Every structure is written in structure tokens, then in C-alpha cells.
mmCIF file of C-alpha atoms in Angstrom:
data_model
loop_
_atom_site.group_PDB
_atom_site.id
_atom_site.type_symbol
_atom_site.label_atom_id
_atom_site.label_comp_id
_atom_site.label_asym_id
_atom_site.label_seq_id
_atom_site.Cartn_x
_atom_site.Cartn_y
_atom_site.Cartn_z
ATOM 1 C CA UNK A 1 1.411 73.983 -13.748
ATOM 2 C CA UNK A 2 4.327 72.578 -11.762
ATOM 3 C CA UNK A 3 4.340 71.734 -8.045
ATOM 4 C CA UNK A 4 7.310 70.899 -5.840
ATOM 5 C CA UNK A 5 7.120 68.737 -2.707
ATOM 6 C CA UNK A 6 10.048 68.798 -0.276
ATOM 7 C CA UNK A 7 9.657 65.691 1.880
ATOM 8 C CA UNK A 8 12.250 64.461 4.399
ATOM 9 C CA UNK A 9 12.055 61.199 6.332
ATOM 10 C CA UNK A 10 12.201 57.492 5.675
ATOM 11 C CA UNK A 11 10.285 55.292 3.280
ATOM 12 C CA UNK A 12 7.148 55.060 5.395
ATOM 13 C CA UNK A 13 6.912 58.862 5.620
ATOM 14 C CA UNK A 14 7.299 59.129 1.858
ATOM 15 C CA UNK A 15 4.520 56.604 1.258
ATOM 16 C CA UNK A 16 2.240 58.483 3.639
ATOM 17 C CA UNK A 17 2.422 61.504 1.315
ATOM 18 C CA UNK A 18 1.424 59.596 -1.851
ATOM 19 C CA UNK A 19 -2.259 60.514 -1.615
ATOM 20 C CA UNK A 20 -1.483 64.208 -1.108
ATOM 21 C CA UNK A 21 0.787 64.259 -4.149
ATOM 22 C CA UNK A 22 -1.899 62.563 -6.232
ATOM 23 C CA UNK A 23 -4.508 65.092 -5.079
ATOM 24 C CA UNK A 24 -2.328 68.039 -6.123
ATOM 25 C CA UNK A 25 -1.557 66.474 -9.485
ATOM 26 C CA UNK A 26 -5.213 65.669 -10.154
ATOM 27 C CA UNK A 27 -6.993 68.758 -8.884
ATOM 28 C CA UNK A 28 -4.455 71.342 -10.063
ATOM 29 C CA UNK A 29 -3.523 69.427 -13.232
ATOM 30 C CA UNK A 30 0.041 69.772 -12.023
ATOM 31 C CA UNK A 31 3.296 68.131 -12.998
ATOM 32 C CA UNK A 32 4.815 67.161 -9.650
ATOM 33 C CA UNK A 33 8.443 66.816 -8.649
ATOM 34 C CA UNK A 34 9.595 65.577 -5.246
ATOM 35 C CA UNK A 35 12.766 66.278 -3.277
ATOM 36 C CA UNK A 36 13.429 63.299 -1.016
ATOM 37 C CA UNK A 37 16.287 61.313 0.570
ATOM 38 C CA UNK A 38 18.261 59.176 -1.874
ATOM 39 C CA UNK A 39 16.920 55.916 -0.414
ATOM 40 C CA UNK A 40 13.346 57.019 -1.146
ATOM 41 C CA UNK A 41 13.827 57.769 -4.855
ATOM 42 C CA UNK A 42 12.842 54.204 -5.914
ATOM 43 C CA UNK A 43 9.544 54.554 -4.071
ATOM 44 C CA UNK A 44 8.521 57.552 -6.120
ATOM 45 C CA UNK A 45 9.068 55.629 -9.354
ATOM 46 C CA UNK A 46 5.828 53.821 -8.443
ATOM 47 C CA UNK A 47 3.763 57.017 -8.254
ATOM 48 C CA UNK A 48 2.073 57.718 -11.595
ATOM 49 C CA UNK A 49 1.830 61.476 -10.996
ATOM 50 C CA UNK A 50 5.477 62.163 -10.145
ATOM 51 C CA UNK A 51 7.531 63.514 -13.011
ATOM 52 C CA UNK A 52 10.848 63.418 -11.154
ATOM 53 C CA UNK A 53 12.236 62.520 -7.722
ATOM 54 C CA UNK A 54 15.370 64.465 -6.761
ATOM 55 C CA UNK A 55 17.674 63.009 -4.076
ATOM 56 C CA UNK A 56 18.718 65.359 -1.296
ATOM 57 C CA UNK A 57 20.397 64.791 2.073
ATOM 58 C CA UNK A 58 18.255 66.920 4.363
ATOM 59 C CA UNK A 59 20.176 66.348 7.571
ATOM 60 C CA UNK A 60 23.762 66.574 6.290
ATOM 61 C CA UNK A 61 23.591 68.598 3.102
ATOM 62 C CA UNK A 62 26.815 70.243 1.969
ATOM 63 C CA UNK A 63 27.123 73.593 0.239
ATOM 64 C CA UNK A 64 27.417 71.720 -3.057
ATOM 65 C CA UNK A 65 24.177 69.836 -2.281
ATOM 66 C CA UNK A 66 22.338 73.110 -1.698
ATOM 67 C CA UNK A 67 23.756 74.588 -4.905
ATOM 68 C CA UNK A 68 22.631 71.554 -6.897
ATOM 69 C CA UNK A 69 19.172 71.690 -5.365
ATOM 70 C CA UNK A 70 18.898 75.389 -6.096
ATOM 71 C CA UNK A 71 19.719 74.753 -9.736
ATOM 72 C CA UNK A 72 17.164 71.950 -9.960
ATOM 73 C CA UNK A 73 14.460 74.072 -8.348
ATOM 74 C CA UNK A 74 15.080 77.233 -10.363
ATOM 75 C CA UNK A 75 15.274 75.528 -13.748
ATOM 76 C CA UNK A 76 11.591 74.499 -14.070
ATOM 77 C CA UNK A 77 8.828 77.057 -13.627
ATOM 78 C CA UNK A 78 7.290 75.885 -10.345
ATOM 79 C CA UNK A 79 4.154 77.729 -9.251
ATOM 80 C CA UNK A 80 3.833 76.154 -5.806
ATOM 81 C CA UNK A 81 6.067 74.436 -3.262
ATOM 82 C CA UNK A 82 5.004 72.400 -0.245
ATOM 83 C CA UNK A 83 7.871 72.330 2.224
ATOM 84 C CA UNK A 84 7.776 69.670 4.937
ATOM 85 C CA UNK A 85 11.377 70.358 5.958
ATOM 86 C CA UNK A 86 11.497 73.971 7.130
ATOM 87 C CA UNK A 87 14.938 75.277 8.069
ATOM 88 C CA UNK A 88 16.881 78.491 7.627
ATOM 89 C CA UNK A 89 18.859 76.997 4.747
ATOM 90 C CA UNK A 90 15.682 75.812 3.031
ATOM 91 C CA UNK A 91 14.121 79.237 3.535
ATOM 92 C CA UNK A 92 17.105 80.897 1.884
ATOM 93 C CA UNK A 93 16.929 78.532 -1.053
ATOM 94 C CA UNK A 94 13.167 78.859 -1.551
ATOM 95 C CA UNK A 95 13.217 82.662 -1.170
ATOM 96 C CA UNK A 96 15.571 82.788 -4.176
ATOM 97 C CA UNK A 97 13.588 80.282 -6.223
ATOM 98 C CA UNK A 98 10.930 82.647 -7.637
ATOM 99 C CA UNK A 99 8.188 80.154 -6.657
ATOM 100 C CA UNK A 100 5.175 82.437 -6.015
ATOM 101 C CA UNK A 101 3.250 80.199 -3.578
ATOM 102 C CA UNK A 102 5.300 78.535 -0.844
ATOM 103 C CA UNK A 103 3.458 76.496 1.797
ATOM 104 C CA UNK A 104 5.141 75.507 5.074
ATOM 105 C CA UNK A 105 4.456 75.274 8.793
ATOM 106 C CA UNK A 106 7.145 77.879 9.575
ATOM 107 C CA UNK A 107 9.980 79.885 8.076
ATOM 108 C CA UNK A 108 10.402 83.312 6.508
ATOM 109 C CA UNK A 109 10.110 81.984 2.952
ATOM 110 C CA UNK A 110 6.533 80.757 3.443
ATOM 111 C CA UNK A 111 3.818 82.737 1.712
ATOM 112 C CA UNK A 112 1.226 80.436 3.295
ATOM 113 C CA UNK A 113 1.781 79.191 6.847
ATOM 114 C CA UNK A 114 -0.181 76.205 8.041
ATOM 115 C CA UNK A 115 -0.858 74.618 11.408
ATOM 116 C CA UNK A 116 0.056 70.922 11.201
ATOM 117 C CA UNK A 117 -2.640 68.412 12.120
ATOM 118 C CA UNK A 118 -1.439 66.475 15.141
ATOM 119 C CA UNK A 119 -2.350 62.836 15.698
ATOM 120 C CA UNK A 120 -4.568 60.617 13.636
ATOM 121 C CA UNK A 121 -3.706 59.025 10.319
ATOM 122 C CA UNK A 122 -0.613 60.684 8.859
ATOM 123 C CA UNK A 123 -1.819 60.362 5.249
ATOM 124 C CA UNK A 124 -4.883 62.492 5.940
ATOM 125 C CA UNK A 125 -2.896 64.975 8.036
ATOM 126 C CA UNK A 126 -1.299 66.240 4.801
ATOM 127 C CA UNK A 127 -4.592 67.998 4.180
ATOM 128 C CA UNK A 128 -3.282 70.946 6.200
ATOM 129 C CA UNK A 129 -0.665 71.620 3.507
ATOM 130 C CA UNK A 130 -3.201 71.392 0.686
ATOM 131 C CA UNK A 131 -5.931 73.677 2.010
ATOM 132 C CA UNK A 132 -4.077 76.938 1.195
ATOM 133 C CA UNK A 133 -3.879 75.955 -2.480
ATOM 134 C CA UNK A 134 -7.514 74.875 -2.683
ATOM 135 C CA UNK A 135 -6.903 71.134 -2.858
ATOM 136 C CA UNK A 136 -9.135 68.648 -1.052
ATOM 137 C CA UNK A 137 -7.706 65.444 0.347
ATOM 138 C CA UNK A 138 -9.533 62.173 0.836
ATOM 139 C CA UNK A 139 -6.488 60.030 1.532
ATOM 140 C CA UNK A 140 -8.450 56.824 2.008
ATOM 141 C CA UNK A 141 -9.743 56.976 -1.565
ATOM 142 C CA UNK A 142 -6.248 56.828 -3.094
ATOM 143 C CA UNK A 143 -5.058 53.457 -4.353
ATOM 144 C CA UNK A 144 -1.568 52.779 -5.627
ATOM 145 C CA UNK A 145 -1.794 51.350 -9.168
ATOM 146 C CA UNK A 146 0.167 48.190 -9.956
ATOM 147 C CA UNK A 147 1.285 47.325 -13.483
ATOM 148 C CA UNK A 148 -0.695 44.308 -14.751
ATOM 149 C CA UNK A 149 2.488 42.454 -15.658
ATOM 150 C CA UNK A 150 3.906 42.908 -12.148
ATOM 151 C CA UNK A 151 0.655 41.718 -10.587
ATOM 152 C CA UNK A 152 0.502 38.667 -12.845
ATOM 153 C CA UNK A 153 4.071 37.720 -11.945
ATOM 154 C CA UNK A 154 3.360 38.142 -8.237
ATOM 155 C CA UNK A 155 0.200 36.053 -8.407
ATOM 156 C CA UNK A 156 2.035 33.307 -10.286
ATOM 157 C CA UNK A 157 4.686 33.197 -7.540
ATOM 158 C CA UNK A 158 2.160 32.518 -4.772
ATOM 159 C CA UNK A 159 2.080 29.039 -3.253
ATOM 160 C CA UNK A 160 -0.194 26.683 -5.151
ATOM 161 C CA UNK A 161 -3.701 26.168 -3.892
ATOM 162 C CA UNK A 162 -7.061 27.895 -3.883
ATOM 163 C CA UNK A 163 -7.094 29.141 -0.295
ATOM 164 C CA UNK A 164 -6.618 32.773 0.755
ATOM 165 C CA UNK A 165 -3.044 34.108 0.826
ATOM 166 C CA UNK A 166 -1.698 35.654 4.035
ATOM 167 C CA UNK A 167 1.445 37.734 3.594
ATOM 168 C CA UNK A 168 3.785 37.860 6.606
ATOM 169 C CA UNK A 169 6.041 40.927 6.811
ATOM 170 C CA UNK A 170 8.166 41.125 9.973
ATOM 171 C CA UNK A 171 10.372 44.171 10.331
ATOM 172 C CA UNK A 172 13.357 42.134 11.470
ATOM 173 C CA UNK A 173 14.456 45.081 13.607
ATOM 174 C CA UNK A 174 14.964 45.209 17.336
ATOM 175 C CA UNK A 175 11.703 45.261 19.250
ATOM 176 C CA UNK A 176 9.832 43.260 16.616
ATOM 177 C CA UNK A 177 7.475 40.414 17.463
ATOM 178 C CA UNK A 178 9.874 37.551 18.328
ATOM 179 C CA UNK A 179 11.284 35.645 15.333
ATOM 180 C CA UNK A 180 10.246 32.299 16.823
ATOM 181 C CA UNK A 181 6.631 33.411 16.964
ATOM 182 C CA UNK A 182 6.745 34.543 13.337
ATOM 183 C CA UNK A 183 8.147 31.114 12.438
ATOM 184 C CA UNK A 184 5.578 29.188 14.470
ATOM 185 C CA UNK A 185 2.558 31.142 13.247
ATOM 186 C CA UNK A 186 2.044 29.370 9.867
ATOM 187 C CA UNK A 187 1.702 25.932 11.483
ATOM 188 C CA UNK A 188 -0.762 27.307 14.009
ATOM 189 C CA UNK A 189 -2.796 28.858 11.218
ATOM 190 C CA UNK A 190 -2.821 25.638 9.206
ATOM 191 C CA UNK A 191 -4.283 23.779 12.163
ATOM 192 C CA UNK A 192 -7.272 26.130 12.009
ATOM 193 C CA UNK A 193 -7.504 26.829 8.282
ATOM 194 C CA UNK A 194 -5.747 24.064 6.296
ATOM 195 C CA UNK A 195 -6.083 25.711 2.883
ATOM 196 C CA UNK A 196 -4.596 29.055 3.925
ATOM 197 C CA UNK A 197 -1.411 29.937 2.045
ATOM 198 C CA UNK A 198 1.243 31.870 3.995
ATOM 199 C CA UNK A 199 3.666 34.001 2.007
ATOM 200 C CA UNK A 200 6.921 35.537 3.320
ATOM 201 C CA UNK A 201 7.300 39.152 2.240
ATOM 202 C CA UNK A 202 9.952 40.103 -0.281
ATOM 203 C CA UNK A 203 12.763 42.473 0.681
ATOM 204 C CA UNK A 204 14.824 45.012 -1.271
ATOM 205 C CA UNK A 205 14.828 48.782 -1.734
ATOM 206 C CA UNK A 206 15.664 49.305 -5.418
ATOM 207 C CA UNK A 207 13.058 50.511 -7.899
ATOM 208 C CA UNK A 208 12.489 47.007 -9.266
ATOM 209 C CA UNK A 209 12.437 45.565 -5.750
ATOM 210 C CA UNK A 210 9.813 48.057 -4.603
ATOM 211 C CA UNK A 211 7.559 47.292 -7.569
ATOM 212 C CA UNK A 212 7.847 43.579 -6.813
ATOM 213 C CA UNK A 213 7.123 44.162 -3.117
ATOM 214 C CA UNK A 214 4.050 46.236 -3.903
ATOM 215 C CA UNK A 215 2.799 43.676 -6.435
ATOM 216 C CA UNK A 216 3.308 40.827 -3.980
ATOM 217 C CA UNK A 217 1.281 42.639 -1.330
ATOM 218 C CA UNK A 218 -1.421 43.450 -3.889
ATOM 219 C CA UNK A 219 -1.687 39.754 -4.768
ATOM 220 C CA UNK A 220 -2.297 38.737 -1.143
ATOM 221 C CA UNK A 221 -5.685 38.545 0.546
ATOM 222 C CA UNK A 222 -4.554 39.600 4.046
ATOM 223 C CA UNK A 223 -1.369 41.191 5.378
ATOM 224 C CA UNK A 224 0.150 40.689 8.833
ATOM 225 C CA UNK A 225 3.051 43.108 9.221
ATOM 226 C CA UNK A 226 5.308 44.931 11.610
ATOM 227 C CA UNK A 227 7.486 46.215 8.773
ATOM 228 C CA UNK A 228 6.598 49.927 8.312
ATOM 229 C CA UNK A 229 6.958 49.910 4.528
ATOM 230 C CA UNK A 230 4.782 46.810 4.139
ATOM 231 C CA UNK A 231 2.152 48.407 6.373
ATOM 232 C CA UNK A 232 2.065 51.597 4.327
ATOM 233 C CA UNK A 233 1.942 49.696 1.034
ATOM 234 C CA UNK A 234 -0.909 47.514 2.284
ATOM 235 C CA UNK A 235 -2.857 50.650 3.229
ATOM 236 C CA UNK A 236 -2.223 52.276 -0.153
ATOM 237 C CA UNK A 237 -3.350 49.087 -1.883
ATOM 238 C CA UNK A 238 -6.543 48.744 0.157
ATOM 239 C CA UNK A 239 -5.652 45.340 1.642
ATOM 240 C CA UNK A 240 -7.039 43.890 4.886
ATOM 241 C CA UNK A 241 -4.239 44.461 7.386
ATOM 242 C CA UNK A 242 -3.190 43.610 10.912
ATOM 243 C CA UNK A 243 -0.407 46.071 11.770
ATOM 244 C CA UNK A 244 1.681 44.915 14.717
ATOM 245 C CA UNK A 245 2.948 47.697 16.951
ATOM 246 C CA UNK A 246 0.723 50.370 15.422
ATOM 247 C CA UNK A 247 -1.665 52.479 17.466
ATOM 248 C CA UNK A 248 -5.146 52.049 15.935
ATOM 249 C CA UNK A 249 -5.509 55.847 16.002
ATOM 250 C CA UNK A 250 -2.614 56.105 13.526
ATOM 251 C CA UNK A 251 -4.461 53.980 10.961
ATOM 252 C CA UNK A 252 -7.461 54.805 8.759
ATOM 253 C CA UNK A 253 -10.912 53.921 10.058
ATOM 254 C CA UNK A 254 -11.472 51.226 7.471
ATOM 255 C CA UNK A 255 -13.051 47.793 7.721
ATOM 256 C CA UNK A 256 -10.375 45.118 7.801
ATOM 257 C CA UNK A 257 -7.608 47.389 9.106
ATOM 258 C CA UNK A 258 -6.488 47.151 12.707
ATOM 259 C CA UNK A 259 -3.482 47.911 14.859
ATOM 260 C CA UNK A 260 -2.377 45.369 17.439
ATOM 261 C CA UNK A 261 0.064 45.615 20.307
ATOM 262 C CA UNK A 262 2.445 48.330 21.394
ATOM 263 C CA UNK A 263 5.626 49.042 19.457
ATOM 264 C CA UNK A 264 7.513 49.181 22.742
ATOM 265 C CA UNK A 265 6.188 45.817 23.964
ATOM 266 C CA UNK A 266 5.658 43.574 20.962
ATOM 267 C CA UNK A 267 7.560 40.783 22.698
ATOM 268 C CA UNK A 268 4.626 40.540 25.114
ATOM 269 C CA UNK A 269 2.084 40.016 22.340
ATOM 270 C CA UNK A 270 0.736 36.458 22.417
ATOM 271 C CA UNK A 271 0.044 34.132 19.514
ATOM 272 C CA UNK A 272 -3.608 33.902 20.510
ATOM 273 C CA UNK A 273 -4.063 37.667 20.175
ATOM 274 C CA UNK A 274 -2.578 37.651 16.693
ATOM 275 C CA UNK A 275 -4.687 34.705 15.587
ATOM 276 C CA UNK A 276 -7.791 36.387 16.933
ATOM 277 C CA UNK A 277 -6.966 39.587 15.028
ATOM 278 C CA UNK A 278 -6.708 37.479 11.871
ATOM 279 C CA UNK A 279 -10.127 36.018 12.560
ATOM 280 C CA UNK A 280 -8.700 32.640 13.558
ATOM 281 C CA UNK A 281 -9.163 32.841 17.316
#
């Protein structure tokens, strides 16, 4: 069986769908292909169940882009599509694709229309798309596998010592927790826990970069992040996490995971609050 996911959005939105893709692949014994923005293709190289990730510009697709997508979709024998990007153009394409089961929240091409789940943890909200095809979703049970060699390399690159490793992942974007506070935090932590090792998060968006970023996070003991991709990776890896600027309701109800501060007012978040969230108050 073959299943097609059509997923728009940035890297964090792509990562939020990883558990749903794994559930479809596992429970339907399906070979899965994903249509995603070009920048997200490297992310999908980390997913063990994805056969192919096809780049597509959802917002500014040309006629040639649609023709190429149509050819890519019609060539394999897909039995089901899950369309998270309903539009008239997508409906036209899917209606000519010969895919018998087409799940979407709207659009004339849908054979199964769903009501999206509003609020809560986005990863679990994908369950609405899976119910019509008989797939159960327990998003919090999914863990992103890391190649042993990548994990060994990441562990070897950690600062020396036997204390726990805290990975720091600022977003670096406007509205982030102030850079000076990120810089001052390690010295404040060391005054309370001298053997703690602080690790600056890696950057990069290529396939190799993403594998290294995921392995680095997996090698840490705790993650403090405002970077959306680092947050999503930490959740997929099951790491203790303090997510700056994230509403607690948008995170899984899991021990060791908490949201802190408002995304619109991170500059007002004090050092003491962050240290307390890390258990160092």
C-alpha cells in the first residue's frame, strides 16, 4: 500500500506530523511519500518510514510545478492521500490522480472530510486525519530514531566532565529571550551546579546538518530552547525540555516538559524564572 501526505508549512509543522506518518506506515503497512516545501526535504530524510519527500512550493506554485506534482502523484499507485493544504488547485490535481481515498478538511476532491482538532498539542491533533482510514494515533509514544554513529559522534563532542549536559537553543529571531540573558545563563547555572555542562545548539538546515542537530539534542540531558525546530526535536526524542515562549497547552502532558513565558513578551522573562524551571531556583 502507498500513502501520500501533502504537508505545507515550516520545519516545526513538518516535525509535528512525524508521529502521524509513522502511525500510517506502521498500522497500514504503507510506503509513505510526503509533499513538502523544499526547505523541509532534509527533515524527512530522518524519518525511517518515508520513502520519498517531494519538494513543492505551496504558496507560489507555477503551472509547471503543478504539472510536475501531478506526474509524481500519478506515477505510483497511491491508495490514500492526506491533504493538509486544501485549495482549488490541489482539488483539481487530486481529483485527476485516481487515488481512491482522499482525506481533507475541505474541498471537492475529498472522499473523507474531517473536522480539524483545534488547540492542544499539534502532534496529537493529526489524529483527526487518521480516523477515517482506521489508524490510531498516540503521538507521545513516537520517538525519532538516531543512527548509533551519529549519537556517538554527538556524545564525543560534548564538553568533558561527568555532569549533566544542558543544551541551549535560542531562536536568534526577533522577540527571543534577550541575547545577553542567554549569554549570562551558563555562569549563573555554574554557581548553583558546578558540574553542569552547557552546550550551544548546532545550526544548519541540510540533511547532514539536521541529523547532527537531532543527535546533539539526543545526547543532552535537558534542553532549554526558544528555537521551534529544537523544541520539536526535543519532544520527538523524549528529552526533558523547557520551551521558552510556548503555551503549556501546546505541549504534551509529559513529566519534564514545560512551557515558560509568552512568545510576545519573552523579553520580560527573568533569569530567576528560567533557573527555577530548570530546577535550579
